[in-house]
Amino acid sequence: MRVVAAMSGGVDSAVAAARMLDAGHEVVGVHLALSQSAATLRESARGCCTIEDAGDARRVADVLGIPFYVWDMAERFRRDVVDDFRAEYAAGRTPNPCLRCNERIKFAALLDKALALGFDAVATGHYARVVEVPDASGGLRRELHRAVDAAKDQSYVLGVLDADQLARSFFPLGDTTKPAIRREAAERGFYVANKPDSHDICFIADGDTRGWLTRELGAAPGEIVDADGAVVGEHEGAFAYTVGQRRGLALGRPAADGQPRYVVEVRPGTNQVVVGTADLLGVNAMTGQHARWCGPAPEGVVRVGAQVRAHGEEHPATAWAEGDRVEVRLDDRIRGVAPGQSVVLYDGTRVVGSATIAASRLERDPVA
């Protein structure tokens, strides 16, 4: 196959490209330029979009002896990921930009361009596995599964892939632990073998999400109220708060019972942040929109595991699809489920699909 290896400049994508080459594929390395004002050195940025990262990726491509190109997708990234992130927070929701980047950039814009140029597939350094299983027609279909290294598993942020995208995607690292990947990179002579992982949100260089949102949206002072509507504090912008948050509330009045208080709701219409005790956070039902299925959509009510954070726990649940919506009913209550987050559904290690959480609630009656 002719394969585009997405090379961020990190150790994972370097080894992924090498493994695709070892497997006999014709590999071309591509670095995505996503920042319109990329920092020169990684010390001044915490993500994966520096000019130095592009240089690191090129050095690996030189070691492998493969062609290397930089594709400018900064405008598409700004529109589909950065602007979406800003708009979601302004609307009182909590988005996951890595998930949006996978959906709209790496497995839409990148894959589409690769196919248009005559390539067959894209390979990335994500920690996840693709498993081929027999289908009803006697052929094989591809399933997305969790990685062997549970600490590095990235199947959650890949839950937006549909069957067609999955059919043209490779994740060569899914059967290996991160320490083993670093050892392999060192054995291959890659300069990036001990390069630190990128972290936080790549387009917020200093990691200060609240500060970035304030600069982008402007300060908007408002009230922090309790569940009864009494004013207990002030804020500089409701957009800087998310359901389940406890730190940074700076409440002027302590709770009468002395219990800690959490954000239980963000009301962008009135610019209010509502706080309450932990018991108000417990939910066991969610409605998801923009459902994406990694294979056939589930039929009827099915048992699944539901995960609502990239590194969160998986919770036993039932789910059923209604068009591009999905209803999820958890066996037990969980806390801190915010609109805008994604719920990813699993069947064992297999990723069933995902949806963006539109609403969550506590339901006391069992599913019929």
PDB file of N, CA and C in Angstrom, residues 39-136:
ATOM      1  N   ALA A  39       5.650  28.385  17.480  1.00  0.00           N
ATOM      2  CA  ALA A  39       6.840  28.765  18.238  1.00  0.00           C
ATOM      3  C   ALA A  39       8.065  28.116  17.595  1.00  0.00           C
ATOM      4  N   THR A  40       9.214  28.757  17.738  1.00  0.00           N
ATOM      5  CA  THR A  40      10.428  28.222  17.143  1.00  0.00           C
ATOM      6  C   THR A  40      10.955  27.039  17.932  1.00  0.00           C
ATOM      7  N   LEU A  41      10.946  27.144  19.258  1.00  0.00           N
ATOM      8  CA  LEU A  41      11.486  26.099  20.106  1.00  0.00           C
ATOM      9  C   LEU A  41      10.405  25.504  20.979  1.00  0.00           C
ATOM     10  N   ARG A  42      10.560  24.212  21.276  1.00  0.00           N
ATOM     11  CA  ARG A  42       9.525  23.535  22.054  1.00  0.00           C
ATOM     12  C   ARG A  42       9.460  24.050  23.484  1.00  0.00           C
ATOM     13  N   GLU A  43      10.571  24.667  23.968  1.00  0.00           N
ATOM     14  CA  GLU A  43      10.533  25.185  25.329  1.00  0.00           C
ATOM     15  C   GLU A  43       9.486  26.279  25.493  1.00  0.00           C
ATOM     16  N   SER A  44       9.091  26.911  24.389  1.00  0.00           N
ATOM     17  CA  SER A  44       8.107  27.988  24.474  1.00  0.00           C
ATOM     18  C   SER A  44       6.711  27.523  24.106  1.00  0.00           C
ATOM     19  N   ALA A  45       6.536  26.224  23.963  1.00  0.00           N
ATOM     20  CA  ALA A  45       5.212  25.683  23.643  1.00  0.00           C
ATOM     21  C   ALA A  45       5.091  24.301  24.241  1.00  0.00           C
ATOM     22  N   ARG A  46       3.894  23.972  24.713  1.00  0.00           N
ATOM     23  CA  ARG A  46       3.686  22.706  25.391  1.00  0.00           C
ATOM     24  C   ARG A  46       3.033  21.671  24.489  1.00  0.00           C
ATOM     25  N   GLY A  47       2.692  22.023  23.272  1.00  0.00           N
ATOM     26  CA  GLY A  47       1.988  21.111  22.386  1.00  0.00           C
ATOM     27  C   GLY A  47       2.908  20.436  21.397  1.00  0.00           C
ATOM     28  N   CYS A  48       2.435  20.292  20.152  1.00  0.00           N
ATOM     29  CA  CYS A  48       3.204  19.561  19.152  1.00  0.00           C
ATOM     30  C   CYS A  48       3.243  20.342  17.843  1.00  0.00           C
ATOM     31  N   CYS A  49       3.257  21.650  17.906  1.00  0.00           N
ATOM     32  CA  CYS A  49       3.127  22.462  16.691  1.00  0.00           C
ATOM     33  C   CYS A  49       4.289  23.434  16.513  1.00  0.00           C
ATOM     34  N   THR A  50       5.450  23.133  17.081  1.00  0.00           N
ATOM     35  CA  THR A  50       6.561  24.053  16.938  1.00  0.00           C
ATOM     36  C   THR A  50       7.331  23.780  15.652  1.00  0.00           C
ATOM     37  N   ILE A  51       8.115  24.780  15.225  1.00  0.00           N
ATOM     38  CA  ILE A  51       8.977  24.607  14.057  1.00  0.00           C
ATOM     39  C   ILE A  51      10.011  23.523  14.333  1.00  0.00           C
ATOM     40  N   GLU A  52      10.458  23.437  15.573  1.00  0.00           N
ATOM     41  CA  GLU A  52      11.434  22.412  15.933  1.00  0.00           C
ATOM     42  C   GLU A  52      10.833  21.016  15.785  1.00  0.00           C
ATOM     43  N   ASP A  53       9.548  20.871  16.068  1.00  0.00           N
ATOM     44  CA  ASP A  53       8.900  19.572  15.883  1.00  0.00           C
ATOM     45  C   ASP A  53       8.937  19.142  14.417  1.00  0.00           C
ATOM     46  N   ALA A  54       8.694  20.089  13.524  1.00  0.00           N
ATOM     47  CA  ALA A  54       8.759  19.778  12.095  1.00  0.00           C
ATOM     48  C   ALA A  54      10.166  19.321  11.716  1.00  0.00           C
ATOM     49  N   GLY A  55      11.177  19.973  12.302  1.00  0.00           N
ATOM     50  CA  GLY A  55      12.551  19.562  12.040  1.00  0.00           C
ATOM     51  C   GLY A  55      12.850  18.182  12.570  1.00  0.00           C
ATOM     52  N   ASP A  56      12.321  17.849  13.748  1.00  0.00           N
ATOM     53  CA  ASP A  56      12.510  16.513  14.314  1.00  0.00           C
ATOM     54  C   ASP A  56      11.891  15.445  13.413  1.00  0.00           C
ATOM     55  N   ALA A  57      10.701  15.730  12.896  1.00  0.00           N
ATOM     56  CA  ALA A  57      10.035  14.784  12.004  1.00  0.00           C
ATOM     57  C   ALA A  57      10.852  14.581  10.734  1.00  0.00           C
ATOM     58  N   ARG A  58      11.402  15.655  10.213  1.00  0.00           N
ATOM     59  CA  ARG A  58      12.212  15.551   8.988  1.00  0.00           C
ATOM     60  C   ARG A  58      13.460  14.705   9.231  1.00  0.00           C
ATOM     61  N   ARG A  59      14.097  14.867  10.394  1.00  0.00           N
ATOM     62  CA  ARG A  59      15.292  14.086  10.700  1.00  0.00           C
ATOM     63  C   ARG A  59      14.976  12.590  10.760  1.00  0.00           C
ATOM     64  N   VAL A  60      13.819  12.242  11.325  1.00  0.00           N
ATOM     65  CA  VAL A  60      13.422  10.836  11.366  1.00  0.00           C
ATOM     66  C   VAL A  60      13.193  10.310   9.948  1.00  0.00           C
ATOM     67  N   ALA A  61      12.519  11.096   9.124  1.00  0.00           N
ATOM     68  CA  ALA A  61      12.283  10.692   7.731  1.00  0.00           C
ATOM     69  C   ALA A  61      13.607  10.474   7.002  1.00  0.00           C
ATOM     70  N   ASP A  62      14.597  11.306   7.286  1.00  0.00           N
ATOM     71  CA  ASP A  62      15.913  11.138   6.670  1.00  0.00           C
ATOM     72  C   ASP A  62      16.556   9.826   7.100  1.00  0.00           C
ATOM     73  N   VAL A  63      16.440   9.495   8.385  1.00  0.00           N
ATOM     74  CA  VAL A  63      16.983   8.228   8.876  1.00  0.00           C
ATOM     75  C   VAL A  63      16.312   7.047   8.175  1.00  0.00           C
ATOM     76  N   LEU A  64      14.998   7.152   7.978  1.00  0.00           N
ATOM     77  CA  LEU A  64      14.245   6.077   7.341  1.00  0.00           C
ATOM     78  C   LEU A  64      14.427   6.057   5.825  1.00  0.00           C
ATOM     79  N   GLY A  65      14.889   7.163   5.279  1.00  0.00           N
ATOM     80  CA  GLY A  65      15.056   7.237   3.833  1.00  0.00           C
ATOM     81  C   GLY A  65      13.750   7.349   3.079  1.00  0.00           C
ATOM     82  N   ILE A  66      12.773   8.044   3.662  1.00  0.00           N
ATOM     83  CA  ILE A  66      11.472   8.204   3.002  1.00  0.00           C
ATOM     84  C   ILE A  66      11.253   9.666   2.632  1.00  0.00           C
ATOM     85  N   PRO A  67      10.442   9.925   1.613  1.00  0.00           N
ATOM     86  CA  PRO A  67      10.114  11.322   1.282  1.00  0.00           C
ATOM     87  C   PRO A  67       9.386  11.984   2.457  1.00  0.00           C
ATOM     88  N   PHE A  68       9.534  13.300   2.559  1.00  0.00           N
ATOM     89  CA  PHE A  68       8.920  14.031   3.681  1.00  0.00           C
ATOM     90  C   PHE A  68       8.382  15.363   3.179  1.00  0.00           C
ATOM     91  N   TYR A  69       7.172  15.682   3.624  1.00  0.00           N
ATOM     92  CA  TYR A  69       6.532  16.928   3.226  1.00  0.00           C
ATOM     93  C   TYR A  69       5.856  17.564   4.433  1.00  0.00           C
ATOM     94  N   VAL A  70       5.698  18.874   4.378  1.00  0.00           N
ATOM     95  CA  VAL A  70       4.905  19.611   5.364  1.00  0.00           C
ATOM     96  C   VAL A  70       3.641  20.086   4.670  1.00  0.00           C
ATOM     97  N   TRP A  71       2.492  19.701   5.208  1.00  0.00           N
ATOM     98  CA  TRP A  71       1.207  20.135   4.658  1.00  0.00           C
ATOM     99  C   TRP A  71       0.610  21.198   5.565  1.00  0.00           C
ATOM    100  N   ASP A  72       0.321  22.349   4.999  1.00  0.00           N
ATOM    101  CA  ASP A  72      -0.218  23.470   5.766  1.00  0.00           C
ATOM    102  C   ASP A  72      -1.729  23.302   5.929  1.00  0.00           C
ATOM    103  N   MET A  73      -2.144  23.001   7.143  1.00  0.00           N
ATOM    104  CA  MET A  73      -3.562  22.889   7.451  1.00  0.00           C
ATOM    105  C   MET A  73      -3.952  23.836   8.572  1.00  0.00           C
ATOM    106  N   ALA A  74      -3.187  24.923   8.720  1.00  0.00           N
ATOM    107  CA  ALA A  74      -3.411  25.860   9.818  1.00  0.00           C
ATOM    108  C   ALA A  74      -4.785  26.507   9.748  1.00  0.00           C
ATOM    109  N   GLU A  75      -5.209  26.901   8.563  1.00  0.00           N
ATOM    110  CA  GLU A  75      -6.505  27.559   8.435  1.00  0.00           C
ATOM    111  C   GLU A  75      -7.635  26.593   8.756  1.00  0.00           C
ATOM    112  N   ARG A  76      -7.531  25.373   8.238  1.00  0.00           N
ATOM    113  CA  ARG A  76      -8.563  24.365   8.525  1.00  0.00           C
ATOM    114  C   ARG A  76      -8.581  24.043  10.024  1.00  0.00           C
ATOM    115  N   PHE A  77      -7.414  23.935  10.645  1.00  0.00           N
ATOM    116  CA  PHE A  77      -7.323  23.656  12.072  1.00  0.00           C
ATOM    117  C   PHE A  77      -7.935  24.791  12.883  1.00  0.00           C
ATOM    118  N   ARG A  78      -7.637  26.032  12.486  1.00  0.00           N
ATOM    119  CA  ARG A  78      -8.204  27.174  13.205  1.00  0.00           C
ATOM    120  C   ARG A  78      -9.724  27.139  13.143  1.00  0.00           C
ATOM    121  N   ARG A  79     -10.265  26.886  11.958  1.00  0.00           N
ATOM    122  CA  ARG A  79     -11.713  26.918  11.781  1.00  0.00           C
ATOM    123  C   ARG A  79     -12.415  25.740  12.468  1.00  0.00           C
ATOM    124  N   ASP A  80     -11.875  24.542  12.266  1.00  0.00           N
ATOM    125  CA  ASP A  80     -12.579  23.343  12.714  1.00  0.00           C
ATOM    126  C   ASP A  80     -12.284  22.921  14.142  1.00  0.00           C
ATOM    127  N   VAL A  81     -11.159  23.376  14.691  1.00  0.00           N
ATOM    128  CA  VAL A  81     -10.783  22.961  16.049  1.00  0.00           C
ATOM    129  C   VAL A  81     -10.728  24.150  16.995  1.00  0.00           C
ATOM    130  N   VAL A  82      -9.936  25.165  16.673  1.00  0.00           N
ATOM    131  CA  VAL A  82      -9.759  26.300  17.588  1.00  0.00           C
ATOM    132  C   VAL A  82     -11.049  27.113  17.715  1.00  0.00           C
ATOM    133  N   ASP A  83     -11.647  27.465  16.570  1.00  0.00           N
ATOM    134  CA  ASP A  83     -12.888  28.247  16.628  1.00  0.00           C
ATOM    135  C   ASP A  83     -14.017  27.459  17.273  1.00  0.00           C
ATOM    136  N   ASP A  84     -14.055  26.161  17.000  1.00  0.00           N
ATOM    137  CA  ASP A  84     -15.061  25.295  17.624  1.00  0.00           C
ATOM    138  C   ASP A  84     -14.873  25.257  19.133  1.00  0.00           C
ATOM    139  N   PHE A  85     -13.627  25.147  19.587  1.00  0.00           N
ATOM    140  CA  PHE A  85     -13.306  25.128  21.016  1.00  0.00           C
ATOM    141  C   PHE A  85     -13.791  26.411  21.688  1.00  0.00           C
ATOM    142  N   ARG A  86     -13.485  27.548  21.069  1.00  0.00           N
ATOM    143  CA  ARG A  86     -13.908  28.836  21.621  1.00  0.00           C
ATOM    144  C   ARG A  86     -15.428  28.937  21.680  1.00  0.00           C
ATOM    145  N   ALA A  87     -16.104  28.560  20.595  1.00  0.00           N
ATOM    146  CA  ALA A  87     -17.561  28.677  20.529  1.00  0.00           C
ATOM    147  C   ALA A  87     -18.245  27.749  21.522  1.00  0.00           C
ATOM    148  N   GLU A  88     -17.702  26.563  21.714  1.00  0.00           N
ATOM    149  CA  GLU A  88     -18.300  25.618  22.660  1.00  0.00           C
ATOM    150  C   GLU A  88     -18.222  26.139  24.088  1.00  0.00           C
ATOM    151  N   TYR A  89     -17.071  26.670  24.477  1.00  0.00           N
ATOM    152  CA  TYR A  89     -16.951  27.228  25.823  1.00  0.00           C
ATOM    153  C   TYR A  89     -17.857  28.444  25.990  1.00  0.00           C
ATOM    154  N   ALA A  90     -17.963  29.266  24.954  1.00  0.00           N
ATOM    155  CA  ALA A  90     -18.838  30.440  25.027  1.00  0.00           C
ATOM    156  C   ALA A  90     -20.291  30.030  25.214  1.00  0.00           C
ATOM    157  N   ALA A  91     -20.647  28.848  24.730  1.00  0.00           N
ATOM    158  CA  ALA A  91     -22.016  28.349  24.852  1.00  0.00           C
ATOM    159  C   ALA A  91     -22.234  27.546  26.131  1.00  0.00           C
ATOM    160  N   GLY A  92     -21.234  27.506  27.014  1.00  0.00           N
ATOM    161  CA  GLY A  92     -21.383  26.821  28.285  1.00  0.00           C
ATOM    162  C   GLY A  92     -21.107  25.335  28.217  1.00  0.00           C
ATOM    163  N   ARG A  93     -20.429  24.884  27.146  1.00  0.00           N
ATOM    164  CA  ARG A  93     -20.124  23.460  27.012  1.00  0.00           C
ATOM    165  C   ARG A  93     -18.624  23.220  27.177  1.00  0.00           C
ATOM    166  N   THR A  94     -18.243  21.954  27.351  1.00  0.00           N
ATOM    167  CA  THR A  94     -16.851  21.580  27.585  1.00  0.00           C
ATOM    168  C   THR A  94     -16.393  20.642  26.476  1.00  0.00           C
ATOM    169  N   PRO A  95     -15.725  21.159  25.434  1.00  0.00           N
ATOM    170  CA  PRO A  95     -15.337  20.330  24.295  1.00  0.00           C
ATOM    171  C   PRO A  95     -14.022  19.588  24.528  1.00  0.00           C
ATOM    172  N   ASN A  96     -13.766  18.597  23.675  1.00  0.00           N
ATOM    173  CA  ASN A  96     -12.483  17.903  23.678  1.00  0.00           C
ATOM    174  C   ASN A  96     -11.804  18.193  22.336  1.00  0.00           C
ATOM    175  N   PRO A  97     -10.813  19.103  22.309  1.00  0.00           N
ATOM    176  CA  PRO A  97     -10.226  19.497  21.029  1.00  0.00           C
ATOM    177  C   PRO A  97      -9.440  18.387  20.341  1.00  0.00           C
ATOM    178  N   CYS A  98      -8.858  17.455  21.118  1.00  0.00           N
ATOM    179  CA  CYS A  98      -8.120  16.343  20.494  1.00  0.00           C
ATOM    180  C   CYS A  98      -9.062  15.453  19.701  1.00  0.00           C
ATOM    181  N   LEU A  99     -10.239  15.230  20.235  1.00  0.00           N
ATOM    182  CA  LEU A  99     -11.229  14.423  19.543  1.00  0.00           C
ATOM    183  C   LEU A  99     -11.681  15.118  18.262  1.00  0.00           C
ATOM    184  N   ARG A 100     -11.900  16.445  18.338  1.00  0.00           N
ATOM    185  CA  ARG A 100     -12.295  17.198  17.147  1.00  0.00           C
ATOM    186  C   ARG A 100     -11.181  17.192  16.105  1.00  0.00           C
ATOM    187  N   CYS A 101      -9.929  17.278  16.560  1.00  0.00           N
ATOM    188  CA  CYS A 101      -8.807  17.265  15.628  1.00  0.00           C
ATOM    189  C   CYS A 101      -8.740  15.935  14.887  1.00  0.00           C
ATOM    190  N   ASN A 102      -8.943  14.842  15.599  1.00  0.00           N
ATOM    191  CA  ASN A 102      -8.939  13.539  14.939  1.00  0.00           C
ATOM    192  C   ASN A 102     -10.070  13.435  13.933  1.00  0.00           C
ATOM    193  N   GLU A 103     -11.250  13.915  14.323  1.00  0.00           N
ATOM    194  CA  GLU A 103     -12.412  13.807  13.447  1.00  0.00           C
ATOM    195  C   GLU A 103     -12.261  14.673  12.201  1.00  0.00           C
ATOM    196  N   ARG A 104     -11.858  15.924  12.379  1.00  0.00           N
ATOM    197  CA  ARG A 104     -11.948  16.891  11.289  1.00  0.00           C
ATOM    198  C   ARG A 104     -10.626  17.160  10.567  1.00  0.00           C
ATOM    199  N   ILE A 105      -9.504  16.870  11.235  1.00  0.00           N
ATOM    200  CA  ILE A 105      -8.219  17.147  10.612  1.00  0.00           C
ATOM    201  C   ILE A 105      -7.517  15.848  10.202  1.00  0.00           C
ATOM    202  N   LYS A 106      -7.130  15.029  11.162  1.00  0.00           N
ATOM    203  CA  LYS A 106      -6.295  13.870  10.849  1.00  0.00           C
ATOM    204  C   LYS A 106      -7.025  12.784  10.067  1.00  0.00           C
ATOM    205  N   PHE A 107      -8.323  12.626  10.304  1.00  0.00           N
ATOM    206  CA  PHE A 107      -9.035  11.565   9.605  1.00  0.00           C
ATOM    207  C   PHE A 107     -10.161  12.103   8.732  1.00  0.00           C
ATOM    208  N   ALA A 108     -10.067  13.369   8.390  1.00  0.00           N
ATOM    209  CA  ALA A 108     -10.964  13.958   7.395  1.00  0.00           C
ATOM    210  C   ALA A 108     -10.093  14.718   6.418  1.00  0.00           C
ATOM    211  N   ALA A 109      -9.558  15.861   6.813  1.00  0.00           N
ATOM    212  CA  ALA A 109      -8.734  16.665   5.902  1.00  0.00           C
ATOM    213  C   ALA A 109      -7.493  15.910   5.444  1.00  0.00           C
ATOM    214  N   LEU A 110      -6.745  15.325   6.364  1.00  0.00           N
ATOM    215  CA  LEU A 110      -5.517  14.615   6.005  1.00  0.00           C
ATOM    216  C   LEU A 110      -5.813  13.390   5.153  1.00  0.00           C
ATOM    217  N   LEU A 111      -6.755  12.563   5.617  1.00  0.00           N
ATOM    218  CA  LEU A 111      -7.085  11.344   4.872  1.00  0.00           C
ATOM    219  C   LEU A 111      -7.657  11.674   3.502  1.00  0.00           C
ATOM    220  N   ASP A 112      -8.528  12.669   3.441  1.00  0.00           N
ATOM    221  CA  ASP A 112      -9.115  13.056   2.147  1.00  0.00           C
ATOM    222  C   ASP A 112      -8.029  13.512   1.166  1.00  0.00           C
ATOM    223  N   LYS A 113      -7.088  14.306   1.652  1.00  0.00           N
ATOM    224  CA  LYS A 113      -6.020  14.784   0.774  1.00  0.00           C
ATOM    225  C   LYS A 113      -5.128  13.626   0.344  1.00  0.00           C
ATOM    226  N   ALA A 114      -4.837  12.724   1.269  1.00  0.00           N
ATOM    227  CA  ALA A 114      -4.007  11.564   0.936  1.00  0.00           C
ATOM    228  C   ALA A 114      -4.670  10.713  -0.152  1.00  0.00           C
ATOM    229  N   LEU A 115      -5.960  10.457  -0.008  1.00  0.00           N
ATOM    230  CA  LEU A 115      -6.671   9.658  -1.005  1.00  0.00           C
ATOM    231  C   LEU A 115      -6.710  10.378  -2.352  1.00  0.00           C
ATOM    232  N   ALA A 116      -6.905  11.685  -2.320  1.00  0.00           N
ATOM    233  CA  ALA A 116      -6.951  12.453  -3.565  1.00  0.00           C
ATOM    234  C   ALA A 116      -5.615  12.412  -4.295  1.00  0.00           C
ATOM    235  N   LEU A 117      -4.520  12.247  -3.557  1.00  0.00           N
ATOM    236  CA  LEU A 117      -3.192  12.191  -4.163  1.00  0.00           C
ATOM    237  C   LEU A 117      -2.784  10.766  -4.533  1.00  0.00           C
ATOM    238  N   GLY A 118      -3.696   9.818  -4.353  1.00  0.00           N
ATOM    239  CA  GLY A 118      -3.417   8.451  -4.772  1.00  0.00           C
ATOM    240  C   GLY A 118      -2.896   7.524  -3.705  1.00  0.00           C
ATOM    241  N   PHE A 119      -2.880   7.977  -2.454  1.00  0.00           N
ATOM    242  CA  PHE A 119      -2.475   7.098  -1.364  1.00  0.00           C
ATOM    243  C   PHE A 119      -3.645   6.208  -0.960  1.00  0.00           C
ATOM    244  N   ASP A 120      -3.318   5.122  -0.253  1.00  0.00           N
ATOM    245  CA  ASP A 120      -4.347   4.158   0.139  1.00  0.00           C
ATOM    246  C   ASP A 120      -4.798   4.302   1.583  1.00  0.00           C
ATOM    247  N   ALA A 121      -3.937   4.850   2.423  1.00  0.00           N
ATOM    248  CA  ALA A 121      -4.262   4.884   3.852  1.00  0.00           C
ATOM    249  C   ALA A 121      -3.373   5.892   4.565  1.00  0.00           C
ATOM    250  N   VAL A 122      -3.713   6.128   5.837  1.00  0.00           N
ATOM    251  CA  VAL A 122      -2.953   7.000   6.731  1.00  0.00           C
ATOM    252  C   VAL A 122      -2.544   6.194   7.955  1.00  0.00           C
ATOM    253  N   ALA A 123      -1.329   6.405   8.434  1.00  0.00           N
ATOM    254  CA  ALA A 123      -0.851   5.762   9.659  1.00  0.00           C
ATOM    255  C   ALA A 123      -0.486   6.844  10.668  1.00  0.00           C
ATOM    256  N   THR A 124      -0.844   6.635  11.918  1.00  0.00           N
ATOM    257  CA  THR A 124      -0.517   7.589  12.982  1.00  0.00           C
ATOM    258  C   THR A 124       0.079   6.864  14.173  1.00  0.00           C
ATOM    259  N   GLY A 125       0.609   7.631  15.118  1.00  0.00           N
ATOM    260  CA  GLY A 125       1.211   7.055  16.316  1.00  0.00           C
ATOM    261  C   GLY A 125       0.262   6.932  17.481  1.00  0.00           C
ATOM    262  N   HIS A 126      -1.042   6.904  17.222  1.00  0.00           N
ATOM    263  CA  HIS A 126      -2.010   6.713  18.302  1.00  0.00           C
ATOM    264  C   HIS A 126      -1.880   5.311  18.906  1.00  0.00           C
ATOM    265  N   TYR A 127      -2.146   5.238  20.200  1.00  0.00           N
ATOM    266  CA  TYR A 127      -2.152   3.947  20.887  1.00  0.00           C
ATOM    267  C   TYR A 127      -3.568   3.369  20.835  1.00  0.00           C
ATOM    268  N   ALA A 128      -3.800   2.519  19.860  1.00  0.00           N
ATOM    269  CA  ALA A 128      -5.066   1.822  19.663  1.00  0.00           C
ATOM    270  C   ALA A 128      -4.785   0.669  18.719  1.00  0.00           C
ATOM    271  N   ARG A 129      -5.712  -0.283  18.650  1.00  0.00           N
ATOM    272  CA  ARG A 129      -5.515  -1.439  17.775  1.00  0.00           C
ATOM    273  C   ARG A 129      -6.636  -1.541  16.754  1.00  0.00           C
ATOM    274  N   VAL A 130      -6.288  -1.968  15.558  1.00  0.00           N
ATOM    275  CA  VAL A 130      -7.276  -2.310  14.535  1.00  0.00           C
ATOM    276  C   VAL A 130      -7.264  -3.823  14.396  1.00  0.00           C
ATOM    277  N   VAL A 131      -8.421  -4.427  14.567  1.00  0.00           N
ATOM    278  CA  VAL A 131      -8.552  -5.887  14.500  1.00  0.00           C
ATOM    279  C   VAL A 131      -9.471  -6.240  13.341  1.00  0.00           C
ATOM    280  N   GLU A 132      -9.037  -7.157  12.501  1.00  0.00           N
ATOM    281  CA  GLU A 132      -9.856  -7.610  11.380  1.00  0.00           C
ATOM    282  C   GLU A 132     -10.625  -8.857  11.786  1.00  0.00           C
ATOM    283  N   VAL A 133     -11.940  -8.836  11.539  1.00  0.00           N
ATOM    284  CA  VAL A 133     -12.810  -9.961  11.886  1.00  0.00           C
ATOM    285  C   VAL A 133     -13.690 -10.292  10.682  1.00  0.00           C
ATOM    286  N   PRO A 134     -14.168 -11.547  10.588  1.00  0.00           N
ATOM    287  CA  PRO A 134     -15.028 -11.918   9.460  1.00  0.00           C
ATOM    288  C   PRO A 134     -16.343 -11.148   9.501  1.00  0.00           C
ATOM    289  N   ASP A 135     -16.847 -10.762   8.322  1.00  0.00           N
ATOM    290  CA  ASP A 135     -18.156 -10.128   8.258  1.00  0.00           C
ATOM    291  C   ASP A 135     -19.178 -11.078   7.652  1.00  0.00           C
ATOM    292  N   ALA A 136     -20.418 -10.637   7.554  1.00  0.00           N
ATOM    293  CA  ALA A 136     -21.512 -11.494   7.105  1.00  0.00           C
ATOM    294  C   ALA A 136     -21.347 -11.951   5.655  1.00  0.00           C
TER     295      ALA A 136
END
